[in-house]
Amino acid sequence: MGTDLHELLRSLRVWDPELTELPALDPAAAPAEPLPLFTRWFAEAVAAGQPEPHTMSLATADAEGLPDVRIVMLHGADADGWSFATHAHSRKGGHLAARPYAALAFYWPVLGRQVRVRGPVATAPAEEARADLRVRSAGALASALTGRQSGVLGSPEELARASEAAWELARREPDTPVPSWTLYRLRPDEVEFFQGDTLRRHTRLRYRRSPREDWVRELLWP
């Protein structure tokens, strides 16, 4: 395989019928609220063998309005919103403190599906953040204990020393608190479900929260 970027891009195909079977989205049969549809789509992505379906893009903006995006893990989705976690002192934590509004995007190419979510973000109570961290793996706790996320790193050796000490503490004291670990919840104003189509007649179904707090469903041009 060559290394010419444009040649590589031209060689790629989206949703090759030999590799991907695209399901249909019937807007008329969609539920009145977005969460049940998201839950069903997530389960179908897992069943279809989509690698890491719980990963999502998280977009935030800093105090000047400059955007940033990164991949994070979904920790849950319920009536309170879509949840993720990070250190309060991280870059995204700082962004959310200055501008508590964000957008999420899930992409499950095995089914030709995307889900986009955006809305205001609030922090969960500290005890919920502690409970969230306790149910995760020792590696997750060690990573949280290593801390200093988004800070400037002096050398790989410095990280190795801090990580080794964090792993040792995580194994010895699995209930060790991490005060900066914060659970965030995005309460959606909009949720869009995108179902790809081989003829490019993609279905886009948007749920929009009305001033009365109910959901308005509408189709969008692809």
PDB file of C-alpha atoms in Angstrom:
ATOM      1  CA  MET A   1       0.000   0.000   0.000  1.00  0.00           C
ATOM      2  CA  GLY A   2       1.339   3.417  -0.958  1.00  0.00           C
ATOM      3  CA  THR A   3       1.728   6.393   1.329  1.00  0.00           C
ATOM      4  CA  ASP A   4       0.252   9.102  -0.906  1.00  0.00           C
ATOM      5  CA  LEU A   5      -2.607  10.510   1.146  1.00  0.00           C
ATOM      6  CA  HIS A   6      -4.833  11.550  -1.741  1.00  0.00           C
ATOM      7  CA  GLU A   7      -4.353   8.210  -3.490  1.00  0.00           C
ATOM      8  CA  LEU A   8      -5.276   6.392  -0.299  1.00  0.00           C
ATOM      9  CA  LEU A   9      -8.373   8.540   0.176  1.00  0.00           C
ATOM     10  CA  ARG A  10      -9.569   7.881  -3.381  1.00  0.00           C
ATOM     11  CA  SER A  11      -9.137   4.131  -2.865  1.00  0.00           C
ATOM     12  CA  LEU A  12     -11.491   3.966   0.106  1.00  0.00           C
ATOM     13  CA  ARG A  13     -15.155   3.089  -0.143  1.00  0.00           C
ATOM     14  CA  VAL A  14     -17.878   3.824   2.387  1.00  0.00           C
ATOM     15  CA  TRP A  15     -20.307   1.040   3.359  1.00  0.00           C
ATOM     16  CA  ASP A  16     -19.071  -1.572   0.904  1.00  0.00           C
ATOM     17  CA  PRO A  17     -22.047  -3.956   0.425  1.00  0.00           C
ATOM     18  CA  GLU A  18     -19.663  -6.912   0.719  1.00  0.00           C
ATOM     19  CA  LEU A  19     -18.703  -5.815   4.224  1.00  0.00           C
ATOM     20  CA  THR A  20     -21.628  -3.829   5.565  1.00  0.00           C
ATOM     21  CA  GLU A  21     -25.345  -4.558   5.645  1.00  0.00           C
ATOM     22  CA  LEU A  22     -27.165  -1.300   6.227  1.00  0.00           C
ATOM     23  CA  PRO A  23     -30.429  -1.592   8.175  1.00  0.00           C
ATOM     24  CA  ALA A  24     -33.333   0.791   7.661  1.00  0.00           C
ATOM     25  CA  LEU A  25     -34.690   3.482   9.943  1.00  0.00           C
ATOM     26  CA  ASP A  26     -38.449   3.934   9.796  1.00  0.00           C
ATOM     27  CA  PRO A  27     -39.167   7.397  11.239  1.00  0.00           C
ATOM     28  CA  ALA A  28     -42.854   6.591  11.605  1.00  0.00           C
ATOM     29  CA  ALA A  29     -42.018   3.739  13.975  1.00  0.00           C
ATOM     30  CA  ALA A  30     -39.524   5.725  16.063  1.00  0.00           C
ATOM     31  CA  PRO A  31     -40.352   6.199  19.752  1.00  0.00           C
ATOM     32  CA  ALA A  32     -41.578   9.524  21.102  1.00  0.00           C
ATOM     33  CA  GLU A  33     -38.300  10.137  22.976  1.00  0.00           C
ATOM     34  CA  PRO A  34     -34.689   9.630  21.855  1.00  0.00           C
ATOM     35  CA  LEU A  35     -33.340   7.517  24.720  1.00  0.00           C
ATOM     36  CA  PRO A  36     -35.188   4.272  23.857  1.00  0.00           C
ATOM     37  CA  LEU A  37     -33.994   4.505  20.243  1.00  0.00           C
ATOM     38  CA  PHE A  38     -30.431   5.222  21.356  1.00  0.00           C
ATOM     39  CA  THR A  39     -30.527   2.213  23.696  1.00  0.00           C
ATOM     40  CA  ARG A  40     -31.767  -0.058  20.910  1.00  0.00           C
ATOM     41  CA  TRP A  41     -29.191   1.227  18.423  1.00  0.00           C
ATOM     42  CA  PHE A  42     -26.422   0.811  20.982  1.00  0.00           C
ATOM     43  CA  ALA A  43     -27.462  -2.797  21.660  1.00  0.00           C
ATOM     44  CA  GLU A  44     -27.581  -3.483  17.916  1.00  0.00           C
ATOM     45  CA  ALA A  45     -24.088  -2.018  17.468  1.00  0.00           C
ATOM     46  CA  VAL A  46     -22.797  -4.344  20.197  1.00  0.00           C
ATOM     47  CA  ALA A  47     -24.567  -7.344  18.624  1.00  0.00           C
ATOM     48  CA  ALA A  48     -23.139  -6.455  15.194  1.00  0.00           C
ATOM     49  CA  GLY A  49     -19.588  -6.585  16.577  1.00  0.00           C
ATOM     50  CA  GLN A  50     -18.863  -2.858  16.402  1.00  0.00           C
ATOM     51  CA  PRO A  51     -15.506  -2.354  18.208  1.00  0.00           C
ATOM     52  CA  GLU A  52     -15.750  -0.081  21.245  1.00  0.00           C
ATOM     53  CA  PRO A  53     -19.278   1.188  20.544  1.00  0.00           C
ATOM     54  CA  HIS A  54     -19.208   3.126  23.828  1.00  0.00           C
ATOM     55  CA  THR A  55     -16.519   5.499  22.580  1.00  0.00           C
ATOM     56  CA  MET A  56     -17.719   8.902  21.413  1.00  0.00           C
ATOM     57  CA  SER A  57     -16.387  12.252  20.261  1.00  0.00           C
ATOM     58  CA  LEU A  58     -16.816  15.019  22.829  1.00  0.00           C
ATOM     59  CA  ALA A  59     -16.727  18.579  21.493  1.00  0.00           C
ATOM     60  CA  THR A  60     -16.284  21.555  23.822  1.00  0.00           C
ATOM     61  CA  ALA A  61     -15.211  25.184  23.494  1.00  0.00           C
ATOM     62  CA  ASP A  62     -12.839  27.247  25.610  1.00  0.00           C
ATOM     63  CA  ALA A  63     -13.572  30.615  27.205  1.00  0.00           C
ATOM     64  CA  GLU A  64     -12.806  32.368  23.884  1.00  0.00           C
ATOM     65  CA  GLY A  65     -15.155  30.076  21.976  1.00  0.00           C
ATOM     66  CA  LEU A  66     -12.417  28.073  20.228  1.00  0.00           C
ATOM     67  CA  PRO A  67     -13.562  24.466  19.679  1.00  0.00           C
ATOM     68  CA  ASP A  68     -11.832  21.258  20.681  1.00  0.00           C
ATOM     69  CA  VAL A  69     -12.748  17.587  20.308  1.00  0.00           C
ATOM     70  CA  ARG A  70     -11.500  14.264  21.651  1.00  0.00           C
ATOM     71  CA  ILE A  71     -12.632  10.663  22.133  1.00  0.00           C
ATOM     72  CA  VAL A  72     -14.055   9.691  25.531  1.00  0.00           C
ATOM     73  CA  MET A  73     -16.140   6.824  26.897  1.00  0.00           C
ATOM     74  CA  LEU A  74     -19.851   6.857  27.567  1.00  0.00           C
ATOM     75  CA  HIS A  75     -20.512   6.033  31.219  1.00  0.00           C
ATOM     76  CA  GLY A  76     -24.288   5.915  30.994  1.00  0.00           C
ATOM     77  CA  ALA A  77     -27.425   7.401  29.478  1.00  0.00           C
ATOM     78  CA  ASP A  78     -30.707   7.864  31.302  1.00  0.00           C
ATOM     79  CA  ALA A  79     -33.357  10.464  32.037  1.00  0.00           C
ATOM     80  CA  ASP A  80     -30.674  12.705  33.582  1.00  0.00           C
ATOM     81  CA  GLY A  81     -28.568  12.737  30.423  1.00  0.00           C
ATOM     82  CA  TRP A  82     -25.559  11.171  28.710  1.00  0.00           C
ATOM     83  CA  SER A  83     -22.655  10.735  31.161  1.00  0.00           C
ATOM     84  CA  PHE A  84     -18.863  10.877  30.861  1.00  0.00           C
ATOM     85  CA  ALA A  85     -16.065  11.561  33.328  1.00  0.00           C
ATOM     86  CA  THR A  86     -12.729  13.316  33.528  1.00  0.00           C
ATOM     87  CA  HIS A  87     -10.578  15.371  35.883  1.00  0.00           C
ATOM     88  CA  ALA A  88     -11.960  18.810  36.680  1.00  0.00           C
ATOM     89  CA  HIS A  89      -8.512  20.286  35.973  1.00  0.00           C
ATOM     90  CA  SER A  90      -8.190  18.680  32.513  1.00  0.00           C
ATOM     91  CA  ARG A  91      -8.572  20.765  29.373  1.00  0.00           C
ATOM     92  CA  LYS A  92     -12.133  19.566  28.790  1.00  0.00           C
ATOM     93  CA  GLY A  93     -12.915  20.114  32.468  1.00  0.00           C
ATOM     94  CA  GLY A  94     -11.720  23.701  32.134  1.00  0.00           C
ATOM     95  CA  HIS A  95     -13.764  24.185  28.989  1.00  0.00           C
ATOM     96  CA  LEU A  96     -16.905  22.889  30.660  1.00  0.00           C
ATOM     97  CA  ALA A  97     -16.344  25.131  33.671  1.00  0.00           C
ATOM     98  CA  ALA A  98     -16.159  28.168  31.376  1.00  0.00           C
ATOM     99  CA  ARG A  99     -18.811  27.081  28.866  1.00  0.00           C
ATOM    100  CA  PRO A 100     -21.019  24.275  30.234  1.00  0.00           C
ATOM    101  CA  TYR A 101     -22.340  23.143  26.858  1.00  0.00           C
ATOM    102  CA  ALA A 102     -21.076  20.289  24.690  1.00  0.00           C
ATOM    103  CA  ALA A 103     -21.793  17.949  21.795  1.00  0.00           C
ATOM    104  CA  LEU A 104     -21.325  14.192  21.460  1.00  0.00           C
ATOM    105  CA  ALA A 105     -21.041  12.046  18.340  1.00  0.00           C
ATOM    106  CA  PHE A 106     -21.182   8.265  18.076  1.00  0.00           C
ATOM    107  CA  TYR A 107     -20.184   6.507  14.848  1.00  0.00           C
ATOM    108  CA  TRP A 108     -20.961   2.830  14.287  1.00  0.00           C
ATOM    109  CA  PRO A 109     -19.729   2.149  10.721  1.00  0.00           C
ATOM    110  CA  VAL A 110     -20.601  -1.551  10.853  1.00  0.00           C
ATOM    111  CA  LEU A 111     -24.255  -0.425  10.624  1.00  0.00           C
ATOM    112  CA  GLY A 112     -23.736   2.904   8.843  1.00  0.00           C
ATOM    113  CA  ARG A 113     -25.082   4.788  11.829  1.00  0.00           C
ATOM    114  CA  GLN A 114     -24.295   7.993  13.672  1.00  0.00           C
ATOM    115  CA  VAL A 115     -25.892   9.558  16.737  1.00  0.00           C
ATOM    116  CA  ARG A 116     -25.309  13.220  17.572  1.00  0.00           C
ATOM    117  CA  VAL A 117     -26.230  14.718  20.933  1.00  0.00           C
ATOM    118  CA  ARG A 118     -25.833  18.279  22.177  1.00  0.00           C
ATOM    119  CA  GLY A 119     -26.963  20.284  25.152  1.00  0.00           C
ATOM    120  CA  PRO A 120     -25.971  21.840  28.483  1.00  0.00           C
ATOM    121  CA  VAL A 121     -23.619  19.969  30.795  1.00  0.00           C
ATOM    122  CA  ALA A 122     -23.786  19.765  34.593  1.00  0.00           C
ATOM    123  CA  THR A 123     -21.618  17.994  37.147  1.00  0.00           C
ATOM    124  CA  ALA A 124     -23.049  15.084  39.098  1.00  0.00           C
ATOM    125  CA  PRO A 125     -22.772  15.010  42.907  1.00  0.00           C
ATOM    126  CA  ALA A 126     -19.321  14.021  44.186  1.00  0.00           C
ATOM    127  CA  GLU A 127     -20.603  10.765  45.681  1.00  0.00           C
ATOM    128  CA  GLU A 128     -21.867   9.698  42.245  1.00  0.00           C
ATOM    129  CA  ALA A 129     -18.463  10.437  40.726  1.00  0.00           C
ATOM    130  CA  ARG A 130     -16.806   8.305  43.420  1.00  0.00           C
ATOM    131  CA  ALA A 131     -19.274   5.465  42.793  1.00  0.00           C
ATOM    132  CA  ASP A 132     -18.656   5.728  39.044  1.00  0.00           C
ATOM    133  CA  LEU A 133     -14.907   5.330  39.543  1.00  0.00           C
ATOM    134  CA  ARG A 134     -15.290   2.440  42.008  1.00  0.00           C
ATOM    135  CA  VAL A 135     -17.117   0.249  39.497  1.00  0.00           C
ATOM    136  CA  ARG A 136     -14.450   0.706  36.835  1.00  0.00           C
ATOM    137  CA  SER A 137     -11.257  -1.319  36.434  1.00  0.00           C
ATOM    138  CA  ALA A 138      -8.040  -1.047  38.434  1.00  0.00           C
ATOM    139  CA  GLY A 139      -6.484   0.453  35.322  1.00  0.00           C
ATOM    140  CA  ALA A 140      -9.092   3.203  35.237  1.00  0.00           C
ATOM    141  CA  LEU A 141      -8.394   4.022  38.888  1.00  0.00           C
ATOM    142  CA  ALA A 142      -4.640   3.968  38.281  1.00  0.00           C
ATOM    143  CA  SER A 143      -5.068   6.334  35.350  1.00  0.00           C
ATOM    144  CA  ALA A 144      -7.194   8.685  37.457  1.00  0.00           C
ATOM    145  CA  LEU A 145      -4.670   8.549  40.316  1.00  0.00           C
ATOM    146  CA  THR A 146      -1.822   9.385  37.947  1.00  0.00           C
ATOM    147  CA  GLY A 147      -3.587  12.713  37.505  1.00  0.00           C
ATOM    148  CA  ARG A 148      -2.158  15.896  35.995  1.00  0.00           C
ATOM    149  CA  GLN A 149      -4.236  15.304  32.853  1.00  0.00           C
ATOM    150  CA  SER A 150      -3.480  17.855  30.102  1.00  0.00           C
ATOM    151  CA  GLY A 151      -0.467  19.194  32.029  1.00  0.00           C
ATOM    152  CA  VAL A 152       2.937  19.450  30.356  1.00  0.00           C
ATOM    153  CA  LEU A 153       4.946  16.225  30.773  1.00  0.00           C
ATOM    154  CA  GLY A 154       8.657  16.542  31.434  1.00  0.00           C
ATOM    155  CA  SER A 155       9.651  13.095  30.154  1.00  0.00           C
ATOM    156  CA  PRO A 156       8.300   9.575  29.531  1.00  0.00           C
ATOM    157  CA  GLU A 157      10.245   8.438  32.606  1.00  0.00           C
ATOM    158  CA  GLU A 158       8.307  10.867  34.789  1.00  0.00           C
ATOM    159  CA  LEU A 159       5.037   9.379  33.546  1.00  0.00           C
ATOM    160  CA  ALA A 160       6.307   5.838  34.095  1.00  0.00           C
ATOM    161  CA  ARG A 161       7.198   6.578  37.723  1.00  0.00           C
ATOM    162  CA  ALA A 162       3.869   8.258  38.454  1.00  0.00           C
ATOM    163  CA  SER A 163       1.919   5.491  36.718  1.00  0.00           C
ATOM    164  CA  GLU A 164       3.766   2.724  38.571  1.00  0.00           C
ATOM    165  CA  ALA A 165       3.009   4.367  41.918  1.00  0.00           C
ATOM    166  CA  ALA A 166      -0.639   4.860  40.909  1.00  0.00           C
ATOM    167  CA  TRP A 167      -1.021   1.204  39.876  1.00  0.00           C
ATOM    168  CA  GLU A 168       0.455   0.066  43.181  1.00  0.00           C
ATOM    169  CA  LEU A 169      -1.954   2.270  45.138  1.00  0.00           C
ATOM    170  CA  ALA A 170      -4.936   1.201  43.013  1.00  0.00           C
ATOM    171  CA  ARG A 171      -4.224  -2.480  43.683  1.00  0.00           C
ATOM    172  CA  ARG A 172      -3.556  -1.952  47.397  1.00  0.00           C
ATOM    173  CA  GLU A 173      -6.429   0.466  48.093  1.00  0.00           C
ATOM    174  CA  PRO A 174      -9.128   0.090  45.411  1.00  0.00           C
ATOM    175  CA  ASP A 175     -11.369   2.617  47.198  1.00  0.00           C
ATOM    176  CA  THR A 176      -8.777   5.394  47.098  1.00  0.00           C
ATOM    177  CA  PRO A 177     -10.608   8.684  46.403  1.00  0.00           C
ATOM    178  CA  VAL A 178      -9.642  10.950  43.527  1.00  0.00           C
ATOM    179  CA  PRO A 179     -11.102  14.379  44.437  1.00  0.00           C
ATOM    180  CA  SER A 180     -10.640  15.850  40.957  1.00  0.00           C
ATOM    181  CA  TRP A 181     -12.497  12.994  39.228  1.00  0.00           C
ATOM    182  CA  THR A 182     -15.762  14.476  37.985  1.00  0.00           C
ATOM    183  CA  LEU A 183     -18.825  12.881  36.449  1.00  0.00           C
ATOM    184  CA  TYR A 184     -20.534  15.095  33.877  1.00  0.00           C
ATOM    185  CA  ARG A 185     -24.032  14.773  32.446  1.00  0.00           C
ATOM    186  CA  LEU A 186     -25.108  16.253  29.144  1.00  0.00           C
ATOM    187  CA  ARG A 187     -28.855  16.904  29.120  1.00  0.00           C
ATOM    188  CA  PRO A 188     -29.730  16.965  25.433  1.00  0.00           C
ATOM    189  CA  ASP A 189     -31.524  19.763  23.639  1.00  0.00           C
ATOM    190  CA  GLU A 190     -31.149  17.808  20.390  1.00  0.00           C
ATOM    191  CA  VAL A 191     -30.468  14.180  19.468  1.00  0.00           C
ATOM    192  CA  GLU A 192     -30.040  13.206  15.826  1.00  0.00           C
ATOM    193  CA  PHE A 193     -30.076   9.656  14.463  1.00  0.00           C
ATOM    194  CA  PHE A 194     -28.383   9.165  11.090  1.00  0.00           C
ATOM    195  CA  GLN A 195     -28.917   5.969   9.120  1.00  0.00           C
ATOM    196  CA  GLY A 196     -26.729   5.597   6.052  1.00  0.00           C
ATOM    197  CA  ASP A 197     -28.058   4.365   2.713  1.00  0.00           C
ATOM    198  CA  THR A 198     -26.037   2.897  -0.172  1.00  0.00           C
ATOM    199  CA  LEU A 199     -27.890   5.195  -2.618  1.00  0.00           C
ATOM    200  CA  ARG A 200     -26.993   8.145  -0.355  1.00  0.00           C
ATOM    201  CA  ARG A 201     -30.629   8.659   0.573  1.00  0.00           C
ATOM    202  CA  HIS A 202     -29.633   8.807   4.201  1.00  0.00           C
ATOM    203  CA  THR A 203     -32.296   9.062   6.876  1.00  0.00           C
ATOM    204  CA  ARG A 204     -31.752  11.799   9.440  1.00  0.00           C
ATOM    205  CA  LEU A 205     -34.216  11.883  12.313  1.00  0.00           C
ATOM    206  CA  ARG A 206     -33.823  14.735  14.783  1.00  0.00           C
ATOM    207  CA  TYR A 207     -35.405  14.975  18.214  1.00  0.00           C
ATOM    208  CA  ARG A 208     -35.591  18.571  19.429  1.00  0.00           C
ATOM    209  CA  ARG A 209     -36.656  19.515  22.949  1.00  0.00           C
ATOM    210  CA  SER A 210     -39.470  22.062  22.881  1.00  0.00           C
ATOM    211  CA  PRO A 211     -40.008  24.919  25.377  1.00  0.00           C
ATOM    212  CA  ARG A 212     -42.686  22.700  26.949  1.00  0.00           C
ATOM    213  CA  GLU A 213     -40.012  20.044  27.599  1.00  0.00           C
ATOM    214  CA  ASP A 214     -41.503  17.492  25.232  1.00  0.00           C
ATOM    215  CA  TRP A 215     -39.767  16.186  22.105  1.00  0.00           C
ATOM    216  CA  VAL A 216     -40.415  17.318  18.541  1.00  0.00           C
ATOM    217  CA  ARG A 217     -39.425  14.823  15.848  1.00  0.00           C
ATOM    218  CA  GLU A 218     -38.447  16.019  12.384  1.00  0.00           C
ATOM    219  CA  LEU A 219     -36.656  14.684   9.326  1.00  0.00           C
ATOM    220  CA  LEU A 220     -33.616  16.483   7.882  1.00  0.00           C
ATOM    221  CA  TRP A 221     -32.270  16.501   4.354  1.00  0.00           C
ATOM    222  CA  PRO A 222     -29.116  14.375   4.111  1.00  0.00           C
TER     223      PRO A 222
END
